[in-house]
XYZ file of C-alpha atoms in Angstrom:
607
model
C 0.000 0.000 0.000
C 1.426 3.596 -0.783
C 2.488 5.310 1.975
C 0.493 8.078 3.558
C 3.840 10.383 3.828
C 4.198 10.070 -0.172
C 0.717 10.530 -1.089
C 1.169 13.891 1.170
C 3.545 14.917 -0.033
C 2.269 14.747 -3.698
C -0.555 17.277 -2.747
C -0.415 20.961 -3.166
C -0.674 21.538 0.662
C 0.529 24.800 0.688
C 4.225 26.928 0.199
C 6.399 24.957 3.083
C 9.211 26.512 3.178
C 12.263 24.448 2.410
C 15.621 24.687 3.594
C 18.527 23.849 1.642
C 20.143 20.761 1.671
C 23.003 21.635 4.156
C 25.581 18.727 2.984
C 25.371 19.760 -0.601
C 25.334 23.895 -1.081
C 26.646 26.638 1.313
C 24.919 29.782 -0.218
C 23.149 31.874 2.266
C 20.294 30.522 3.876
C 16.698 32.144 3.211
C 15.059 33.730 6.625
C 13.636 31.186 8.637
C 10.245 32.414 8.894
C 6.978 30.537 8.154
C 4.943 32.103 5.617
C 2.529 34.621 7.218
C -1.241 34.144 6.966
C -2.084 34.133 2.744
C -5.490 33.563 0.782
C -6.110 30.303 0.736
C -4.012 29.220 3.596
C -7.146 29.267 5.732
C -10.531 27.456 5.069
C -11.978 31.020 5.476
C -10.191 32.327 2.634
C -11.219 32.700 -1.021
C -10.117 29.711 -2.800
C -8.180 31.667 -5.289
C -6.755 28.312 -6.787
C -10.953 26.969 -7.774
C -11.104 30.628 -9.449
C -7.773 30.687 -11.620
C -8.283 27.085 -12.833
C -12.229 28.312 -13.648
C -11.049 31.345 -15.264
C -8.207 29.343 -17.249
C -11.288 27.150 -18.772
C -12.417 30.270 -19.948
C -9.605 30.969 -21.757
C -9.039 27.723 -23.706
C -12.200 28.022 -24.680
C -11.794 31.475 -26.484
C -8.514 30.423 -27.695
C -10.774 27.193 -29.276
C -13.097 29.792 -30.999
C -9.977 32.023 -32.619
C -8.942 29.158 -34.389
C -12.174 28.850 -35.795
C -12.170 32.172 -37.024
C -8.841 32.387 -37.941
C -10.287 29.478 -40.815
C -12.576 32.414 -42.400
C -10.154 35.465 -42.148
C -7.311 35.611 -43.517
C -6.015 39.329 -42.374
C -3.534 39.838 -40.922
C -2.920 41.856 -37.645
C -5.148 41.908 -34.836
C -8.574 43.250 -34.874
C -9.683 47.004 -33.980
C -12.406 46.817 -31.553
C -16.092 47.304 -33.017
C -17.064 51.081 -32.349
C -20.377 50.375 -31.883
C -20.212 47.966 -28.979
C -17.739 48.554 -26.100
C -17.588 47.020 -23.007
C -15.026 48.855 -21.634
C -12.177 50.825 -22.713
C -9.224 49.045 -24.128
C -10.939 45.967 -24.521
C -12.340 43.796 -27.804
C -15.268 42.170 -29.251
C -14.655 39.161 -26.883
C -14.403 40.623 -23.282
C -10.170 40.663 -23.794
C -8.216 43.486 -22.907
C -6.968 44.793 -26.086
C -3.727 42.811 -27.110
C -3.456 41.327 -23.321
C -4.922 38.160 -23.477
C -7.362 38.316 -20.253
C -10.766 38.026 -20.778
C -13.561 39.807 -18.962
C -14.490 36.667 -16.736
C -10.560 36.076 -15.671
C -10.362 40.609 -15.022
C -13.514 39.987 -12.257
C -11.531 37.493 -10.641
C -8.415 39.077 -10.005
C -10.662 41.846 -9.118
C -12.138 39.872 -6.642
C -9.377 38.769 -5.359
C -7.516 41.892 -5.076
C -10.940 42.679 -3.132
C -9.746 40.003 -1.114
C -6.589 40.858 -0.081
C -7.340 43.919 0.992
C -9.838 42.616 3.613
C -7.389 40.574 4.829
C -5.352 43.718 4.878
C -7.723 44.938 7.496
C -8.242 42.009 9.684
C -8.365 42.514 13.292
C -5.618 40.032 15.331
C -7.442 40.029 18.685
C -9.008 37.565 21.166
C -11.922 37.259 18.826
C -9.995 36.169 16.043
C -8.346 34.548 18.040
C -11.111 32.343 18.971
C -12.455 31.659 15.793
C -8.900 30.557 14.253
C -9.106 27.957 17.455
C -12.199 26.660 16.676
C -11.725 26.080 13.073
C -7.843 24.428 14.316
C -9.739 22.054 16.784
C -11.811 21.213 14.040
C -9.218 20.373 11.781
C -7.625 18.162 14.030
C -11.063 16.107 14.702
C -11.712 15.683 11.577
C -8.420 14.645 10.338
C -8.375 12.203 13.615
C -11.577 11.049 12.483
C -11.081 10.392 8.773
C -7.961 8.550 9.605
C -9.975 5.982 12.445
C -12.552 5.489 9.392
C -10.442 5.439 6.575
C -7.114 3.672 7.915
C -6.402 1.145 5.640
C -7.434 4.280 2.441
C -4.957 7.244 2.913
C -6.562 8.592 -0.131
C -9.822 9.121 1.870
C -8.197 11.627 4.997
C -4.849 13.193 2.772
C -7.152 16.012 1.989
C -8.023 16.751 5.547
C -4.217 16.255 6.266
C -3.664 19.327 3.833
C -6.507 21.237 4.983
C -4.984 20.694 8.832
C -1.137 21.455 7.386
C -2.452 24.852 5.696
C -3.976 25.822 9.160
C -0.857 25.239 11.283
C 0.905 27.689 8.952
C -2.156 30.130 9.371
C -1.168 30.313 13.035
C 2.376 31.627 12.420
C 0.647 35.025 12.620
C 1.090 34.699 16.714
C 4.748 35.368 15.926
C 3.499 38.920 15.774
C 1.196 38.942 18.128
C 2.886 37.880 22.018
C -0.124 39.643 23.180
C -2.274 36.548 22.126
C 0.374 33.821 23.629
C -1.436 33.644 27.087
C -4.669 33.036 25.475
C -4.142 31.103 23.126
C -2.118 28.771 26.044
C -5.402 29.054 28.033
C -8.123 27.784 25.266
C -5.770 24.766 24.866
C -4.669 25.462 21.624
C -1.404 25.207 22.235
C -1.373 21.422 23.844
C -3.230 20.218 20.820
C -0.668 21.930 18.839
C 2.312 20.069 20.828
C 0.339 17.185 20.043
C 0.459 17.549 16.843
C 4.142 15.904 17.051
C 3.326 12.739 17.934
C 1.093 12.750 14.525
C 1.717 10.077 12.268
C 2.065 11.688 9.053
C 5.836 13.152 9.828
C 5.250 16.402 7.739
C 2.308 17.137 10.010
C 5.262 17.173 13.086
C 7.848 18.857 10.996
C 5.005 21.972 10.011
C 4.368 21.846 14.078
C 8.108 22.285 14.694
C 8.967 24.977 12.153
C 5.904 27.098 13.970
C 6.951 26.609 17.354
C 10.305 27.504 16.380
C 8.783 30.912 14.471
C 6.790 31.429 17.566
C 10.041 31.021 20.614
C 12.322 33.092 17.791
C 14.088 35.894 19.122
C 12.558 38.025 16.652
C 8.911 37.501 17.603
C 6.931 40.608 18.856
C 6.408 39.422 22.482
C 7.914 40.232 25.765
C 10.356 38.262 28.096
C 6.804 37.324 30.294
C 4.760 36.255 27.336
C 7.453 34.174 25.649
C 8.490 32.458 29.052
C 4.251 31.855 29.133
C 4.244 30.027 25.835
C 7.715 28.316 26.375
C 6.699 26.850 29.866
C 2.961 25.427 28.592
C 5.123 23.534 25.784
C 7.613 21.955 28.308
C 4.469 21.075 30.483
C 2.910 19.530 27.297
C 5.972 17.173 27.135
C 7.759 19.248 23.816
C 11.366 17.423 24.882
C 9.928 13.917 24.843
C 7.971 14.297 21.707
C 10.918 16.605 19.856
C 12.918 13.518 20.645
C 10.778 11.327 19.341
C 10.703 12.724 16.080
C 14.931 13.109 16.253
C 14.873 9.183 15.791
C 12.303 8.849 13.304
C 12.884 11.365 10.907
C 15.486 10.080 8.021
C 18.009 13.031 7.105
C 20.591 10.712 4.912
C 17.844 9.822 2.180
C 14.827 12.652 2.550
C 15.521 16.037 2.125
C 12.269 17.334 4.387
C 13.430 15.769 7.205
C 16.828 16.715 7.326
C 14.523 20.742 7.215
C 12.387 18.443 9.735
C 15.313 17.819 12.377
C 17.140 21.722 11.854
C 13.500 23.251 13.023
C 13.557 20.514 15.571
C 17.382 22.143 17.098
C 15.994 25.494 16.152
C 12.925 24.595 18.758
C 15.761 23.734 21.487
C 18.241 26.463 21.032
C 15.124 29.211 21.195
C 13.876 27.111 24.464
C 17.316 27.062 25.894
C 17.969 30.797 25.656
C 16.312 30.910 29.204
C 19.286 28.877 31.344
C 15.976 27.851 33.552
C 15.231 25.485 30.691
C 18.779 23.739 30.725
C 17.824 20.882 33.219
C 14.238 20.118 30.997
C 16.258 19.177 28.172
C 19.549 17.809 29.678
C 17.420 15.522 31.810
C 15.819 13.650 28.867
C 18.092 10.614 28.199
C 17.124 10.144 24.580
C 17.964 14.015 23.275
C 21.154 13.593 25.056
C 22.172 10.052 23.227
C 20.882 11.708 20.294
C 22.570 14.559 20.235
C 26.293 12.772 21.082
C 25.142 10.128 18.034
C 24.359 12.961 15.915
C 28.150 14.609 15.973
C 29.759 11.135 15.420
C 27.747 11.043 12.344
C 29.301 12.285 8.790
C 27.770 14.147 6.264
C 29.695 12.633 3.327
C 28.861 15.179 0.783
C 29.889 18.312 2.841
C 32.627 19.694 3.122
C 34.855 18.352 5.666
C 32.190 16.272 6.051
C 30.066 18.313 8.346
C 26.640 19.292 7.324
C 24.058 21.922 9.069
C 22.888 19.596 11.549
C 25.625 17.753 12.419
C 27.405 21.434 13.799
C 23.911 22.378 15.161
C 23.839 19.359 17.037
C 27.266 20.367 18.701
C 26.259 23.828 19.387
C 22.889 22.702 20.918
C 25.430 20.240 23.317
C 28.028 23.181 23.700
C 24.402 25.371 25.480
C 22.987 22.465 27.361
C 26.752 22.112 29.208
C 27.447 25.706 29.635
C 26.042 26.308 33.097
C 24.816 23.202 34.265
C 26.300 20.725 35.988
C 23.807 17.623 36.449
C 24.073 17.842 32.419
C 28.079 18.000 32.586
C 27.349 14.507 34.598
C 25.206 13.111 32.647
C 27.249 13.793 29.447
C 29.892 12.175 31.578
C 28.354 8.884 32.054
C 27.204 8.624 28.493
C 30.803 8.372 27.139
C 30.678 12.187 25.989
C 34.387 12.925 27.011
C 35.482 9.955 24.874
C 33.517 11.075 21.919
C 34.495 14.957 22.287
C 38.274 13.799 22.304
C 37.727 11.696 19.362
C 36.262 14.067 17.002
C 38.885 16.411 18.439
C 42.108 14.415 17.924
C 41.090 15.374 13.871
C 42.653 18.265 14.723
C 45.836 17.844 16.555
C 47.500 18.580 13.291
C 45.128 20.273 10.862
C 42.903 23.246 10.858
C 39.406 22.656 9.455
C 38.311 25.359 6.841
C 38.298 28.603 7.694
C 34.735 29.892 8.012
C 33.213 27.009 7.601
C 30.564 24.982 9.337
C 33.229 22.303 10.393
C 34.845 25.068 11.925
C 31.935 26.111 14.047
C 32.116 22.421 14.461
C 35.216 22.394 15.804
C 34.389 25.164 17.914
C 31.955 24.011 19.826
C 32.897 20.345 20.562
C 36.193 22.950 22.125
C 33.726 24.497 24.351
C 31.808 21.580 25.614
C 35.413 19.686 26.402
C 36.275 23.246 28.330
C 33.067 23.086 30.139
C 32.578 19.634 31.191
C 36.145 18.886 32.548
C 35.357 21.285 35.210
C 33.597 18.357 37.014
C 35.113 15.602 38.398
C 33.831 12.513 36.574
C 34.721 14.222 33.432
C 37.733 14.957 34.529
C 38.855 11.659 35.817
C 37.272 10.510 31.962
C 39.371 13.331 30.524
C 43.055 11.968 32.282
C 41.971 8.414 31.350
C 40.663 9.491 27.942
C 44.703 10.883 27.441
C 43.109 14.412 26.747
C 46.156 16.075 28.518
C 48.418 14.157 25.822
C 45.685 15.544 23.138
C 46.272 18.964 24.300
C 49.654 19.227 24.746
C 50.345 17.630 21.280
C 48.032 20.371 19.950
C 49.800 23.153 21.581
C 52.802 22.005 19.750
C 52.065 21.029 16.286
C 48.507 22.941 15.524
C 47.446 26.294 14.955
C 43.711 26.835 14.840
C 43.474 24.302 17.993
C 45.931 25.648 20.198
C 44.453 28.177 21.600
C 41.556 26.294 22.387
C 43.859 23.578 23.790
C 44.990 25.981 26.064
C 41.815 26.773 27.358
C 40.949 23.124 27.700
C 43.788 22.722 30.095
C 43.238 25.467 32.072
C 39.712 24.755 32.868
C 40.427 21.116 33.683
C 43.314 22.401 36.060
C 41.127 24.196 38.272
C 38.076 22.053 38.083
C 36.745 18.605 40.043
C 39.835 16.800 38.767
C 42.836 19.242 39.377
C 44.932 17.343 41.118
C 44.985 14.224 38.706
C 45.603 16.740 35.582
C 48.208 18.829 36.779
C 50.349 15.921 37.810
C 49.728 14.008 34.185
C 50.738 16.996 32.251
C 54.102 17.001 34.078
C 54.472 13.374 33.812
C 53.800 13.894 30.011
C 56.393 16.342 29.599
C 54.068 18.908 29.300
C 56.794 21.897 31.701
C 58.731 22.504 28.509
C 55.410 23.459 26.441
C 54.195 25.640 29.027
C 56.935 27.563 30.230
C 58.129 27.919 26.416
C 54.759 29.561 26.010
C 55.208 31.581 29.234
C 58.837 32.910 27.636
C 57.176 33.859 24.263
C 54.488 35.485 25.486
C 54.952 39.237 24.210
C 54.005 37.701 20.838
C 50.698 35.943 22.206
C 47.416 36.978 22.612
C 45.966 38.600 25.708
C 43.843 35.150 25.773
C 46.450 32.933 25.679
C 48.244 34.752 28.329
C 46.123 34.614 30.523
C 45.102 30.673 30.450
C 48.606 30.268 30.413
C 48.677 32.201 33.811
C 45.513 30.010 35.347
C 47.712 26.955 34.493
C 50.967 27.910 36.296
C 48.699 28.937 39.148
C 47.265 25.872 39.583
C 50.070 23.543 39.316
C 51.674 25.350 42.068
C 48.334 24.937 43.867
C 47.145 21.458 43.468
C 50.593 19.407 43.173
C 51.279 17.325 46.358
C 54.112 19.114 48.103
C 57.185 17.274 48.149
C 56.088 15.014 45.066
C 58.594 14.993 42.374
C 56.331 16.716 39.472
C 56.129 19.853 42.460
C 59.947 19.962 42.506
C 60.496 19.533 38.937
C 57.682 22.646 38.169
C 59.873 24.492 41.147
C 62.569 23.571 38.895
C 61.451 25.286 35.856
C 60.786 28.328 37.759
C 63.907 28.979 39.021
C 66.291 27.425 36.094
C 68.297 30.352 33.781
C 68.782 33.019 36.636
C 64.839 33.022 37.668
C 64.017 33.972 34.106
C 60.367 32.558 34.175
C 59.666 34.848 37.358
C 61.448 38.000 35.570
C 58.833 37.459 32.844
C 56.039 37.288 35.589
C 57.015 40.023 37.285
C 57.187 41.905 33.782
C 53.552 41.039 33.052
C 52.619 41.826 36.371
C 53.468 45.468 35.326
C 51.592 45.308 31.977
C 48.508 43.977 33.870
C 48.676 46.717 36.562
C 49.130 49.581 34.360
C 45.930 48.620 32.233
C 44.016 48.176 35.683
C 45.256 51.256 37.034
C 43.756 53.504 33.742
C 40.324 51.546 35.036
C 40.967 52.456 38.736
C 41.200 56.178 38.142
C 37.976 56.148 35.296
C 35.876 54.500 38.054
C 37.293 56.986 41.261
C 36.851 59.883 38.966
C 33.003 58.649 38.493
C 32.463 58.146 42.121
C 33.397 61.341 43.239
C 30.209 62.547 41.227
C 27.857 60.078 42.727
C 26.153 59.415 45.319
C 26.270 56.719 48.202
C 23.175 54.911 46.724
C 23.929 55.355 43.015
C 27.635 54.074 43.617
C 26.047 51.044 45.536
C 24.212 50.752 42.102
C 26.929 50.695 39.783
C 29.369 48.143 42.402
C 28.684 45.443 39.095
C 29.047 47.238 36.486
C 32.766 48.404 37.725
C 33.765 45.061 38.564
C 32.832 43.701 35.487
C 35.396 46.403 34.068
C 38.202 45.788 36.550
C 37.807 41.704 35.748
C 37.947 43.121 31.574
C 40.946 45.161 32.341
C 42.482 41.938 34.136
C 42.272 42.172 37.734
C 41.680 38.298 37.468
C 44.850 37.421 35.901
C 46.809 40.148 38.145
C 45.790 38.541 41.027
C 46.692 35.072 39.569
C 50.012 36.147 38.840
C 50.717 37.914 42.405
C 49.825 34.546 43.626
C 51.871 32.543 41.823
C 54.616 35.077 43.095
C 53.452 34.361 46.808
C 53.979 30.668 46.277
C 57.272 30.876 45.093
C 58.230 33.504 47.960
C 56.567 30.491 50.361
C 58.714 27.662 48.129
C 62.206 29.255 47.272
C 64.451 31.372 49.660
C 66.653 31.947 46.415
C 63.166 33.395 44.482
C 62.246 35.345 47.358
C 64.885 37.109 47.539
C 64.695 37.830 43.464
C 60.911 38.865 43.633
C 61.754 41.402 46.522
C 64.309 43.274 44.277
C 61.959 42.615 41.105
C 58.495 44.580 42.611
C 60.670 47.237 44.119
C 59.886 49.679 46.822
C 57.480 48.146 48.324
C 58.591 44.480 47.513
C 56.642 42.041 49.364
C 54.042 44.428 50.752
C 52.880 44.145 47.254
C 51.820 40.699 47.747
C 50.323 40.935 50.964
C 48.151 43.613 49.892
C 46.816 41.424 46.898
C 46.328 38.330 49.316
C 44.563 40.541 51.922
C 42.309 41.496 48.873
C 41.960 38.540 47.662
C 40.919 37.087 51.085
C 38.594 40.026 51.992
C 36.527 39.604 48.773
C 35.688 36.108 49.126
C 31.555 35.499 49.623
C 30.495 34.050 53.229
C 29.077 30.681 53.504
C 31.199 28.942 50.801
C 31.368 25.456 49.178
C 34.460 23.196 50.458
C 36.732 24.489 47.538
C 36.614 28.717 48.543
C 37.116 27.103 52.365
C 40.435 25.380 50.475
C 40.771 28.284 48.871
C 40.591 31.020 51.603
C 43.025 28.584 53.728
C 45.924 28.931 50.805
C 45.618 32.398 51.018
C 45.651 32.418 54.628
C 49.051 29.960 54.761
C 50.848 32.268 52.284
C 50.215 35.479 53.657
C 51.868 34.221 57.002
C 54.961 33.320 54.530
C 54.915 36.612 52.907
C 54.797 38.795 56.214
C 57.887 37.133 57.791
């Protein structure tokens, strides 16, 4: 028996928009947008298609009876019109406009439905409407529900209410531009029968459902932060992650080119819902969108280039969102083998860039940000060591170009995350002193970036190596080798780093002098948020370092004294005190680690 999908899809049901195939052209994608409320998209609206075809009869026929004539008169040249009849001016004997080719039946039409269009013009978007569009929606469904109980094994009998039903969920991408209308239309149940529309069995049913929702949760739709969050949070209730996920593993991208538009709309859905962080935990906490997701960036899209496609890098980008600022999801990826498949698709790169500007570069990208994220936590990063990810990254920071800086990063964040400990003391044991410090040495060639993950790491091998273990001594080592040169070169960004705060300081005190007590109170944020951009951060990290080695090295303390000058070590007890005085009450176990560091090296530095 034909398959109700194909007969469907062999019906004029209406101008889906569709996108292009992303693993075989890389022009500029069309706008996103669901085409707007149109005659004839609605079973209220003329049925201008019944009135062309009727007025193209017409014109067959007349074409039929100038052949006829043409038999009897053999002149040449069209016809003047009679003088003594005329219809109208500028047209002939037979209702045409002169030399146009439209007769007088096909002229009332488009009349008519210029008429039309102009009343549509003028239609009033308000609860009323509202309300009637529901109705006739409802309807829809029921019928189409009901055709297909009566008619299962004859697809040919219910297709036309499938079309009818497909045309009105398009109709409804008017709401985009009316936010107004979400809390209503969330109260008449319009929008749980829409959700439910995804769990329909024709697929291009769900896939018209998901390109609307996605119109409707766009940034770019006229509603406010309340009424979107209204919509967003009625779709979650009516179970939108299970049933998007659903339709993830039954929709075929490799052989159908409507589904592969069927399963972008679906990530478009999830990247809208996920612009509220609240959302994070709905969607990480579904098993089956995870596994999907982590299946989806394994799999190639052989006829792109690099062989990444449109969804395949969506797919990583919707993974890169879901880990930024949740950790139950870091977890969870943890468990499923994500580290392991990050580090995989990531070794590609340990000696080649991807293309520049390309989607495998966002690609790239992003499976860089969810490694940086998710070895923050412990699992991962016990899955990270195991996974040799410290070997990945060091080979990277040798050999590639594109990747090291993000290798960098990588490191840094798995330093001073759940792991720390584990980390620093494999990227000694893999010879990974040399890279760093010769980094640290050419430095005044580096970005301000790299600089400063390259300042996080030093930091936190001095802070998480076991004392008297033999990586500790051999990082002491590499500080003190060739005259103290690595701490010179501290001490000399140090300067850079205080100098660009300072310019900040004097902005902000100049600011506050005009202020008052409240308004100052009111701005506190906003000037950190400068200070930590001018990098007061990194400062701090680097002043620290210095502590440690004043604590480690009677040799280095004596060099950093004469290095900061004047007021030598009174420098660093200053930034400690600072450091200490600015950390929050009521912390987790690592600021009470943290807070006792600072504590033990300020008692070295005083003496």
């Amino acid at each position: 028996m034909t398959s109700v999908d194909e007969i469907f899809r062999t019906h004029n049901v209406g101008a889906k928009r569709k996108l292009e195939d992303p693993t075989t052209t890389f022009a500029p994608s069309v706008s996103n947008k669901s085409t707007k409320i149109t005659n004839g998209s609605s079973p209220r609206s003329l049925n201008i298609d019944a009135l062309e075809s009727n007025g193209s009869g017409g014109k067959s026929s007349l074409a039929q009876d100038e052949t006829l004539g043409d038999q009897n008169n053999v002149e040449a040249g069209p016809s003047l019109p009679p003088e003594e009849v005329e219809d109208e001016p500028g047209d002939d004997a037979e209702g045409r406009f002169f030399g146009g080719g439209v007769t007088k039946q096909e002229r009332e039409v488009i009349d008519y439905i210029d008429k039309n269009e102009d009343g549509d013009a003028d239609e009033k978007f308000d609860a009323a409407w509202l309300r009637r569009t529901a109705i006739n929606f409802e309807r829809k469904i029921n019928k189409n529900a009901e055709l297909r109980a009566k008619y299962e094994g004859d697809p040919l009998k219910f297709v036309g209410s499938e079309a009818d039903l497909d045309a009105e969920i398009k109709g409804l991408s008017v709401l985009s531009e009316h936010g107004e209308l979400y809390g209503e239309f969330v109260k008449m149940g319009c929008l749980g029968s829409l959700v439910g529309l995804l769990a329909h069995d024709n697929t291009d049913i769900a896939i018209a459902v998901c390109e609307l929702l996605a119109e409707l949760t766009d940034e770019d739709a006229a509603t406010t932060e309340e009424q979107w969050k209204i919509l967003v949070q009625a779709m979650l209730q009516n179970d939108l992650v299970d049933l998007l996920s659903s339709n993830l593993t039954r929709l075929d991208e490799g052989n159908n080119e409507t589904d592969r538009a069927g399963v972008y709309h679906i990530l478009n859905v999830l990247e809208n819902i996920l612009s509220d962080t609240e959302n994070q935990e709905a969607v990480g906490a579904n098993p089956n969108m995870m596994q999907w997701l982590l299946t989806r960036i394994k799999q190639i899209d052989p006829y792109a280039r690099g062989k990444v496609g449109q969804n395949r890098q969506y797919a990583a980008e919707i993974l890169a969102i879901l880990l930024q600022a949740n950790r139950p999801n870091r977890d969870r990826l943890a468990q499923k083998e994500g580290v392991d498949t990050f580090l995989e698709l990531l070794s590609a790169y340990r000696r080649r860039d991807p293309e520049k500007d390309s989607d495998e570069e966002e690609f790239a990208e992003n499976l860089f940000d969810c490694l940086a994220c998710v070895v923050e936590e412990r699992l991962a990063g016990e899955k990270f060591v195991e996974g040799e990810g410290v070997e990945l990254c060091l080979i990277m920071l040798r050999e590639a170009r594109l990747a090291k800086a993000r290798a960098l990063r990588v490191l840094d964040h798995a330093m001073s995350g759940g792991n720390a400990v584990a980390v620093s003391v494999r990227l000694v044991e893999a010879a990974g002193l040399k890279t760093i410090f010769g980094m640290l040495m050419k430095s005044q060639k580096m970005e301000r970036s790299l600089v400063e993950h390259l300042i996080g790491i030093l930091a936190s091998l001095l802070r998480y190596l076991p004392g008297g273990s033999a990586a500790r001594i051999r990082t002491l080592a590499k500080f003190v080798e060739n005259d103290y040169e690595k701490i010179l070169r501290l001490v000399d960004l140090r300067r850079e780093y205080k100098a660009r705060l300072s310019k900040v300081e004097a902005a902000i005190r100049r600011e506050r002098d005009q202020l008052s007590d409240a308004d100052a109170d009111a701005l506190a944020d906003d000037w950190l948020s400068r200070r930590l951009d001018a990098g007061l951060f990194s400062l701090q990290a680097i002043e620290l370092i210095l502590s440690w080695m004043v604590a480690e090295d009677n040799g280095a303390r004596q060099t950093i004294t004469v290095l900061l000058g004047e007021d030598g070590l009174k420098i660093l007890e200053r930034s400690l005190r600072d450091q200490l005085d600015g950390m929050d009450p009521g912390q987790s176990d690592e600021a009470k680690s943290t807070e006792e560091m600072l504590e033990a090296l300020l008692l070295c530095v005083e003496q």
